[in-house]
PDB file of C-alpha atoms in Angstrom:
ATOM      1  CA  GLU A   1       5.019 -12.883  13.851  1.00  0.00           C
ATOM      2  CA  VAL A   2       2.721 -11.403  11.782  1.00  0.00           C
ATOM      3  CA  GLN A   3       2.216 -12.895   8.255  1.00  0.00           C
ATOM      4  CA  LEU A   4      -0.428 -12.345   5.308  1.00  0.00           C
ATOM      5  CA  VAL A   5      -0.305 -15.077   2.883  1.00  0.00           C
ATOM      6  CA  GLU A   6      -2.127 -14.297  -0.347  1.00  0.00           C
ATOM      7  CA  SER A   7      -3.280 -17.105  -2.854  1.00  0.00           C
ATOM      8  CA  GLY A   8      -5.588 -17.316  -5.906  1.00  0.00           C
ATOM      9  CA  GLY A   9      -4.027 -15.242  -8.690  1.00  0.00           C
ATOM     10  CA  GLY A  10      -3.416 -16.562 -11.763  1.00  0.00           C
ATOM     11  CA  LEU A  11      -4.060 -16.299 -15.613  1.00  0.00           C
ATOM     12  CA  VAL A  12      -7.998 -15.866 -16.378  1.00  0.00           C
ATOM     13  CA  LYS A  13      -9.850 -14.351 -19.660  1.00  0.00           C
ATOM     14  CA  PRO A  14     -11.039 -11.067 -20.079  1.00  0.00           C
ATOM     15  CA  GLY A  15     -14.645 -11.251 -18.564  1.00  0.00           C
ATOM     16  CA  GLY A  16     -13.809 -13.880 -15.817  1.00  0.00           C
ATOM     17  CA  SER A  17     -13.665 -13.987 -12.239  1.00  0.00           C
ATOM     18  CA  LEU A  18     -11.284 -15.223  -9.641  1.00  0.00           C
ATOM     19  CA  ARG A  19     -11.138 -15.171  -5.790  1.00  0.00           C
ATOM     20  CA  LEU A  20      -8.057 -14.142  -4.073  1.00  0.00           C
ATOM     21  CA  SER A  21      -7.595 -15.143  -0.378  1.00  0.00           C
ATOM     22  CA  CYS A  22      -5.413 -13.668   2.534  1.00  0.00           C
ATOM     23  CA  ALA A  23      -4.485 -15.905   5.183  1.00  0.00           C
ATOM     24  CA  ALA A  24      -3.440 -14.329   8.204  1.00  0.00           C
ATOM     25  CA  SER A  25      -1.466 -15.040  11.192  1.00  0.00           C
ATOM     26  CA  GLY A  26       0.832 -13.865  14.268  1.00  0.00           C
ATOM     27  CA  PHE A  27      -1.839 -11.134  15.360  1.00  0.00           C
ATOM     28  CA  THR A  28      -5.712 -10.971  16.547  1.00  0.00           C
ATOM     29  CA  PHE A  29      -7.085 -10.787  12.632  1.00  0.00           C
ATOM     30  CA  SER A  30     -10.780  -9.407  14.074  1.00  0.00           C
ATOM     31  CA  ASN A  31      -8.727  -6.373  15.482  1.00  0.00           C
ATOM     32  CA  TYR A  32      -7.877  -4.880  12.132  1.00  0.00           C
ATOM     33  CA  ASN A  33      -9.198  -3.297   9.445  1.00  0.00           C
ATOM     34  CA  MET A  34      -7.938  -4.702   6.112  1.00  0.00           C
ATOM     35  CA  ASN A  35      -6.922  -3.909   2.810  1.00  0.00           C
ATOM     36  CA  TRP A  36      -6.563  -5.135  -0.620  1.00  0.00           C
ATOM     37  CA  VAL A  37      -3.806  -3.152  -2.813  1.00  0.00           C
ATOM     38  CA  ARG A  38      -2.726  -3.608  -6.265  1.00  0.00           C
ATOM     39  CA  GLN A  39       0.309  -2.946  -8.386  1.00  0.00           C
ATOM     40  CA  THR A  40       0.979  -3.058 -12.114  1.00  0.00           C
ATOM     41  CA  PRO A  41       4.126  -1.792 -13.468  1.00  0.00           C
ATOM     42  CA  GLY A  42       2.732   1.242 -15.346  1.00  0.00           C
ATOM     43  CA  LYS A  43       0.373   2.315 -12.602  1.00  0.00           C
ATOM     44  CA  GLY A  44       2.354   2.052  -9.287  1.00  0.00           C
ATOM     45  CA  LEU A  45       0.142   1.144  -6.021  1.00  0.00           C
ATOM     46  CA  GLU A  46      -3.247   1.366  -6.364  1.00  0.00           C
ATOM     47  CA  TRP A  47      -5.717   0.917  -3.189  1.00  0.00           C
ATOM     48  CA  VAL A  48      -8.364  -1.206  -4.366  1.00  0.00           C
ATOM     49  CA  SER A  49     -10.382  -1.983  -1.253  1.00  0.00           C
ATOM     50  CA  SER A  50     -11.002  -1.774   2.607  1.00  0.00           C
ATOM     51  CA  ILE A  51     -13.211  -3.837   5.123  1.00  0.00           C
ATOM     52  CA  SER A  52     -13.686  -2.751   8.547  1.00  0.00           C
ATOM     53  CA  SER A  53     -12.319  -5.326  11.533  1.00  0.00           C
ATOM     54  CA  SER A  54     -16.269  -6.794  11.907  1.00  0.00           C
ATOM     55  CA  SER A  55     -17.106  -6.304   8.069  1.00  0.00           C
ATOM     56  CA  SER A  56     -19.085  -3.345   9.003  1.00  0.00           C
ATOM     57  CA  TYR A  57     -17.621  -1.021   6.591  1.00  0.00           C
ATOM     58  CA  ILE A  58     -17.040  -1.531   3.354  1.00  0.00           C
ATOM     59  CA  TYR A  59     -15.016   0.893   0.447  1.00  0.00           C
ATOM     60  CA  TYR A  60     -14.120   0.093  -3.115  1.00  0.00           C
ATOM     61  CA  ALA A  61     -12.068   2.211  -5.426  1.00  0.00           C
ATOM     62  CA  ASP A  62     -14.233   3.567  -8.124  1.00  0.00           C
ATOM     63  CA  SER A  63     -12.186   1.071 -10.616  1.00  0.00           C
ATOM     64  CA  VAL A  64     -13.567  -1.990  -9.194  1.00  0.00           C
ATOM     65  CA  LYS A  65     -16.732  -0.880  -7.605  1.00  0.00           C
ATOM     66  CA  GLY A  66     -19.683  -3.171  -8.716  1.00  0.00           C
ATOM     67  CA  ARG A  67     -17.055  -5.884  -9.971  1.00  0.00           C
ATOM     68  CA  PHE A  68     -15.034  -6.494  -6.992  1.00  0.00           C
ATOM     69  CA  THR A  69     -16.473  -7.973  -3.322  1.00  0.00           C
ATOM     70  CA  ILE A  70     -14.094  -7.525  -0.249  1.00  0.00           C
ATOM     71  CA  SER A  71     -14.865  -9.890   2.591  1.00  0.00           C
ATOM     72  CA  ARG A  72     -13.671 -11.454   5.500  1.00  0.00           C
ATOM     73  CA  ASP A  73     -14.047 -14.433   7.924  1.00  0.00           C
ATOM     74  CA  ASN A  74     -12.598 -13.721  11.276  1.00  0.00           C
ATOM     75  CA  ALA A  75     -13.022 -17.043  12.304  1.00  0.00           C
ATOM     76  CA  LYS A  76     -11.160 -18.568   9.953  1.00  0.00           C
ATOM     77  CA  LEU A  77      -8.322 -15.478   9.892  1.00  0.00           C
ATOM     78  CA  SER A  78      -9.057 -14.954   6.246  1.00  0.00           C
ATOM     79  CA  LEU A  79      -9.604 -12.193   4.088  1.00  0.00           C
ATOM     80  CA  TYR A  80     -11.147 -12.478   0.428  1.00  0.00           C
ATOM     81  CA  LEU A  81     -11.421 -10.516  -2.921  1.00  0.00           C
ATOM     82  CA  GLN A  82     -13.755 -12.063  -5.584  1.00  0.00           C
ATOM     83  CA  MET A  83     -13.581 -10.260  -8.724  1.00  0.00           C
ATOM     84  CA  HIS A  84     -15.726 -10.998 -11.465  1.00  0.00           C
ATOM     85  CA  SER A  85     -15.873  -9.270 -15.057  1.00  0.00           C
ATOM     86  CA  LEU A  86     -12.123  -8.857 -14.825  1.00  0.00           C
ATOM     87  CA  ARG A  87     -10.520  -6.409 -17.730  1.00  0.00           C
ATOM     88  CA  ALA A  88      -6.895  -6.580 -19.058  1.00  0.00           C
ATOM     89  CA  GLU A  89      -6.557  -3.119 -16.669  1.00  0.00           C
ATOM     90  CA  ASP A  90      -7.040  -5.334 -13.856  1.00  0.00           C
ATOM     91  CA  THR A  91      -3.898  -7.243 -14.330  1.00  0.00           C
ATOM     92  CA  ALA A  92      -1.891  -6.519 -11.389  1.00  0.00           C
ATOM     93  CA  VAL A  93       0.442  -7.837  -8.508  1.00  0.00           C
ATOM     94  CA  TYR A  94      -2.728  -7.899  -5.402  1.00  0.00           C
ATOM     95  CA  TYR A  95      -1.381  -7.635  -1.966  1.00  0.00           C
ATOM     96  CA  CYS A  96      -3.384  -7.970   0.913  1.00  0.00           C
ATOM     97  CA  ALA A  97      -2.420  -5.405   3.893  1.00  0.00           C
ATOM     98  CA  ARG A  98      -3.286  -4.753   7.407  1.00  0.00           C
ATOM     99  CA  ASN A  99      -4.527  -1.082   8.355  1.00  0.00           C
ATOM    100  CA  GLN A 100      -2.302  -0.132  11.495  1.00  0.00           C
ATOM    101  CA  VAL A 101      -4.121   3.335  12.840  1.00  0.00           C
ATOM    102  CA  GLU A 102      -5.481   5.269  10.018  1.00  0.00           C
ATOM    103  CA  MET A 103      -5.349   3.972   6.360  1.00  0.00           C
ATOM    104  CA  GLU A 104      -1.561   3.212   6.453  1.00  0.00           C
ATOM    105  CA  SER A 105      -0.485  -0.327   5.870  1.00  0.00           C
ATOM    106  CA  ASP A 106       1.879  -1.487   8.382  1.00  0.00           C
ATOM    107  CA  TYR A 107       2.268  -5.305   7.000  1.00  0.00           C
ATOM    108  CA  TRP A 108       1.717  -6.463   3.820  1.00  0.00           C
ATOM    109  CA  GLY A 109       1.603 -10.008   1.975  1.00  0.00           C
ATOM    110  CA  GLN A 110       3.858 -11.174  -0.690  1.00  0.00           C
ATOM    111  CA  GLY A 111       1.092 -10.606  -3.372  1.00  0.00           C
ATOM    112  CA  THR A 112      -0.407 -12.435  -6.139  1.00  0.00           C
ATOM    113  CA  LEU A 113      -0.080 -11.830  -9.233  1.00  0.00           C
ATOM    114  CA  VAL A 114      -3.301 -11.485 -11.714  1.00  0.00           C
ATOM    115  CA  THR A 115      -3.272 -11.680 -15.317  1.00  0.00           C
ATOM    116  CA  VAL A 116      -6.158 -10.798 -17.181  1.00  0.00           C
ATOM    117  CA  SER A 117      -5.537 -11.903 -20.829  1.00  0.00           C
ATOM    118  CA  SER A 118      -7.115 -13.810 -23.717  1.00  0.00           C
TER     119      SER A 118
ATOM    120  CA  ASP B   1      -9.918  11.981  -5.467  1.00  0.00           C
ATOM    121  CA  ILE B   2      -6.904  13.449  -3.671  1.00  0.00           C
ATOM    122  CA  GLN B   3      -3.920  13.478  -6.018  1.00  0.00           C
ATOM    123  CA  MET B   4      -0.679  12.519  -4.481  1.00  0.00           C
ATOM    124  CA  THR B   5       2.986  13.944  -6.848  1.00  0.00           C
ATOM    125  CA  GLN B   6       6.407  13.277  -5.608  1.00  0.00           C
ATOM    126  CA  SER B   7       9.572  14.579  -6.790  1.00  0.00           C
ATOM    127  CA  PRO B   8      11.787  13.728  -8.063  1.00  0.00           C
ATOM    128  CA  SER B   9      10.799  10.625  -9.803  1.00  0.00           C
ATOM    129  CA  SER B  10      14.159   9.281  -9.495  1.00  0.00           C
ATOM    130  CA  VAL B  11      17.489  10.475  -8.100  1.00  0.00           C
ATOM    131  CA  SER B  12      21.221   9.156  -7.963  1.00  0.00           C
ATOM    132  CA  ALA B  13      23.148   9.362  -4.614  1.00  0.00           C
ATOM    133  CA  SER B  14      25.807   7.840  -3.197  1.00  0.00           C
ATOM    134  CA  VAL B  15      26.339   5.591   0.201  1.00  0.00           C
ATOM    135  CA  GLY B  16      26.716   8.436   3.046  1.00  0.00           C
ATOM    136  CA  ASP B  17      24.835  11.007   1.265  1.00  0.00           C
ATOM    137  CA  ARG B  18      21.717  12.839   2.831  1.00  0.00           C
ATOM    138  CA  VAL B  19      18.410  12.642   0.377  1.00  0.00           C
ATOM    139  CA  THR B  20      15.380  14.545   0.441  1.00  0.00           C
ATOM    140  CA  ILE B  21      12.205  13.219  -1.225  1.00  0.00           C
ATOM    141  CA  THR B  22       9.081  15.362  -1.505  1.00  0.00           C
ATOM    142  CA  CYS B  23       5.476  14.741  -1.790  1.00  0.00           C
ATOM    143  CA  ARG B  24       2.620  17.227  -2.408  1.00  0.00           C
ATOM    144  CA  ALA B  25      -1.185  16.622  -2.088  1.00  0.00           C
ATOM    145  CA  SER B  26      -3.545  18.218  -4.027  1.00  0.00           C
ATOM    146  CA  GLN B  27      -5.274  19.301  -0.880  1.00  0.00           C
ATOM    147  CA  GLY B  28      -4.671  19.701   2.691  1.00  0.00           C
ATOM    148  CA  ILE B  29      -4.344  16.160   4.246  1.00  0.00           C
ATOM    149  CA  SER B  30      -3.248  17.068   7.639  1.00  0.00           C
ATOM    150  CA  ASN B  31      -0.514  14.928   8.823  1.00  0.00           C
ATOM    151  CA  TRP B  32      -2.700  11.952   7.456  1.00  0.00           C
ATOM    152  CA  LEU B  33       0.556  10.614   5.131  1.00  0.00           C
ATOM    153  CA  ALA B  34       2.878   7.594   5.175  1.00  0.00           C
ATOM    154  CA  TRP B  35       6.021   6.820   3.678  1.00  0.00           C
ATOM    155  CA  TYR B  36       6.754   3.258   2.037  1.00  0.00           C
ATOM    156  CA  GLN B  37      10.298   1.490   1.047  1.00  0.00           C
ATOM    157  CA  GLN B  38       9.831  -0.717  -2.003  1.00  0.00           C
ATOM    158  CA  LYS B  39      12.607  -3.400  -3.373  1.00  0.00           C
ATOM    159  CA  PRO B  40      12.305  -5.243  -6.706  1.00  0.00           C
ATOM    160  CA  GLY B  41      10.055  -7.942  -6.217  1.00  0.00           C
ATOM    161  CA  LYS B  42       9.012  -7.626  -2.422  1.00  0.00           C
ATOM    162  CA  ALA B  43       5.957  -5.992  -0.955  1.00  0.00           C
ATOM    163  CA  PRO B  44       6.150  -2.296   0.155  1.00  0.00           C
ATOM    164  CA  LYS B  45       7.440  -1.574   3.596  1.00  0.00           C
ATOM    165  CA  LEU B  46       6.257   0.890   5.881  1.00  0.00           C
ATOM    166  CA  LEU B  47       8.817   3.863   6.876  1.00  0.00           C
ATOM    167  CA  ILE B  48       6.853   6.663   8.273  1.00  0.00           C
ATOM    168  CA  TYR B  49       3.051   7.156   9.319  1.00  0.00           C
ATOM    169  CA  SER B  50       1.355  10.290  10.760  1.00  0.00           C
ATOM    170  CA  ALA B  51       4.034  12.195   8.537  1.00  0.00           C
ATOM    171  CA  SER B  52       6.745  12.103  10.902  1.00  0.00           C
ATOM    172  CA  SER B  53       6.142   9.085  13.199  1.00  0.00           C
ATOM    173  CA  LEU B  54       9.081   6.548  12.560  1.00  0.00           C
ATOM    174  CA  GLN B  55       7.366   3.002  12.467  1.00  0.00           C
ATOM    175  CA  SER B  56       8.888   0.519  14.909  1.00  0.00           C
ATOM    176  CA  GLY B  57      12.122  -1.053  13.648  1.00  0.00           C
ATOM    177  CA  VAL B  58      12.967   1.386  11.018  1.00  0.00           C
ATOM    178  CA  PRO B  59      16.268   2.793  11.461  1.00  0.00           C
ATOM    179  CA  SER B  60      16.207   6.513  12.692  1.00  0.00           C
ATOM    180  CA  ARG B  61      18.346   7.600   9.353  1.00  0.00           C
ATOM    181  CA  PHE B  62      14.890   8.019   8.040  1.00  0.00           C
ATOM    182  CA  SER B  63      12.586  10.752   8.963  1.00  0.00           C
ATOM    183  CA  GLY B  64       9.553  12.517   7.869  1.00  0.00           C
ATOM    184  CA  SER B  65       7.984  16.276   8.011  1.00  0.00           C
ATOM    185  CA  GLY B  66       5.552  18.335   7.132  1.00  0.00           C
ATOM    186  CA  SER B  67       1.761  18.916   7.348  1.00  0.00           C
ATOM    187  CA  GLY B  68      -1.242  20.368   5.126  1.00  0.00           C
ATOM    188  CA  THR B  69      -0.135  19.512   1.516  1.00  0.00           C
ATOM    189  CA  ASP B  70       3.852  19.484   1.546  1.00  0.00           C
ATOM    190  CA  PHE B  71       5.899  16.558   2.997  1.00  0.00           C
ATOM    191  CA  THR B  72       9.355  15.490   3.238  1.00  0.00           C
ATOM    192  CA  LEU B  73      10.923  12.240   3.470  1.00  0.00           C
ATOM    193  CA  THR B  74      14.862  12.553   4.550  1.00  0.00           C
ATOM    194  CA  ILE B  75      17.663   9.792   4.901  1.00  0.00           C
ATOM    195  CA  SER B  76      20.335  11.386   6.651  1.00  0.00           C
ATOM    196  CA  SER B  77      22.729   9.026   5.575  1.00  0.00           C
ATOM    197  CA  LEU B  78      22.533   6.515   2.732  1.00  0.00           C
ATOM    198  CA  GLN B  79      23.111   2.977   3.491  1.00  0.00           C
ATOM    199  CA  PRO B  80      23.466   0.066   0.489  1.00  0.00           C
ATOM    200  CA  GLU B  81      20.300  -1.547   1.619  1.00  0.00           C
ATOM    201  CA  ASP B  82      18.157   2.057   1.147  1.00  0.00           C
ATOM    202  CA  PHE B  83      18.598   1.999  -2.878  1.00  0.00           C
ATOM    203  CA  ALA B  84      14.817   1.297  -3.314  1.00  0.00           C
ATOM    204  CA  THR B  85      11.882   2.733  -4.860  1.00  0.00           C
ATOM    205  CA  TYR B  86       9.894   5.188  -2.312  1.00  0.00           C
ATOM    206  CA  TYR B  87       6.056   6.074  -2.095  1.00  0.00           C
ATOM    207  CA  CYS B  88       3.894   8.213  -0.254  1.00  0.00           C
ATOM    208  CA  GLN B  89       0.372   7.640   0.592  1.00  0.00           C
ATOM    209  CA  GLN B  90      -2.476   9.911   2.352  1.00  0.00           C
ATOM    210  CA  ALA B  91      -4.337   8.671   4.790  1.00  0.00           C
ATOM    211  CA  ASN B  92      -6.829  11.129   5.368  1.00  0.00           C
ATOM    212  CA  SER B  93      -9.761  10.235   3.040  1.00  0.00           C
ATOM    213  CA  PHE B  94     -10.997   7.736   0.941  1.00  0.00           C
ATOM    214  CA  PRO B  95      -9.696   6.742  -1.651  1.00  0.00           C
ATOM    215  CA  PRO B  96      -6.247   6.547   0.110  1.00  0.00           C
ATOM    216  CA  THR B  97      -4.109   7.368  -2.979  1.00  0.00           C
ATOM    217  CA  PHE B  98      -0.300   6.883  -3.417  1.00  0.00           C
ATOM    218  CA  GLY B  99       2.227   8.809  -4.866  1.00  0.00           C
ATOM    219  CA  GLN B 100       4.155   7.753  -8.337  1.00  0.00           C
ATOM    220  CA  GLY B 101       7.191   6.845  -6.225  1.00  0.00           C
ATOM    221  CA  THR B 102      10.553   7.991  -6.419  1.00  0.00           C
ATOM    222  CA  ARG B 103      13.673   5.549  -7.433  1.00  0.00           C
ATOM    223  CA  LEU B 104      16.614   6.017  -5.003  1.00  0.00           C
ATOM    224  CA  GLU B 105      19.555   4.579  -7.152  1.00  0.00           C
ATOM    225  CA  ILE B 106      23.275   4.630  -6.849  1.00  0.00           C
TER     226      ILE B 106
END
């Protein structure tokens, strides 16, 4: 059974940092591109970042470019999102998701809530 | 960025009804479109990919169609478990973008 389990969310002050992790199981992690997608009540679903299976290709939304870094450790079956210079507008539930063929996501984690507030 | 616009934003329907949700892309995306269902407090679930391909395990009452800029998701006979929010997403080019969602309610 494919499972994606996020962790690392929490309350952080504006300007602070946080590192999200996503533990994968039930599939050959190193064969799949992976995504981070976030969701806020006001803005719906927003793609944040993608990383190819071997980390050769990395993409970011303009809203997080220069502040967030996606990475993966295929040996540890883990996906990461390092977030710096956090802003109130980064407050959201963050999901890790597996790419199926193109950029659609066939499996999602349960999400981890990031709250940026003083 | 490609803008995705869904309509309607919300729709009321009853069990057994046929419901159609539309999604329009601001530029052509061929058939690179996915549909998701999301229930409160849960992650989105992939229903349809490549505009019309049914994801494994998804009931056949769900279907998708369209290409270019105009797409539809149809639920042929609503079941109680189908009341949820539905999102389209273009998978043609970075950044992948989502529609604003359509809330399907009783």
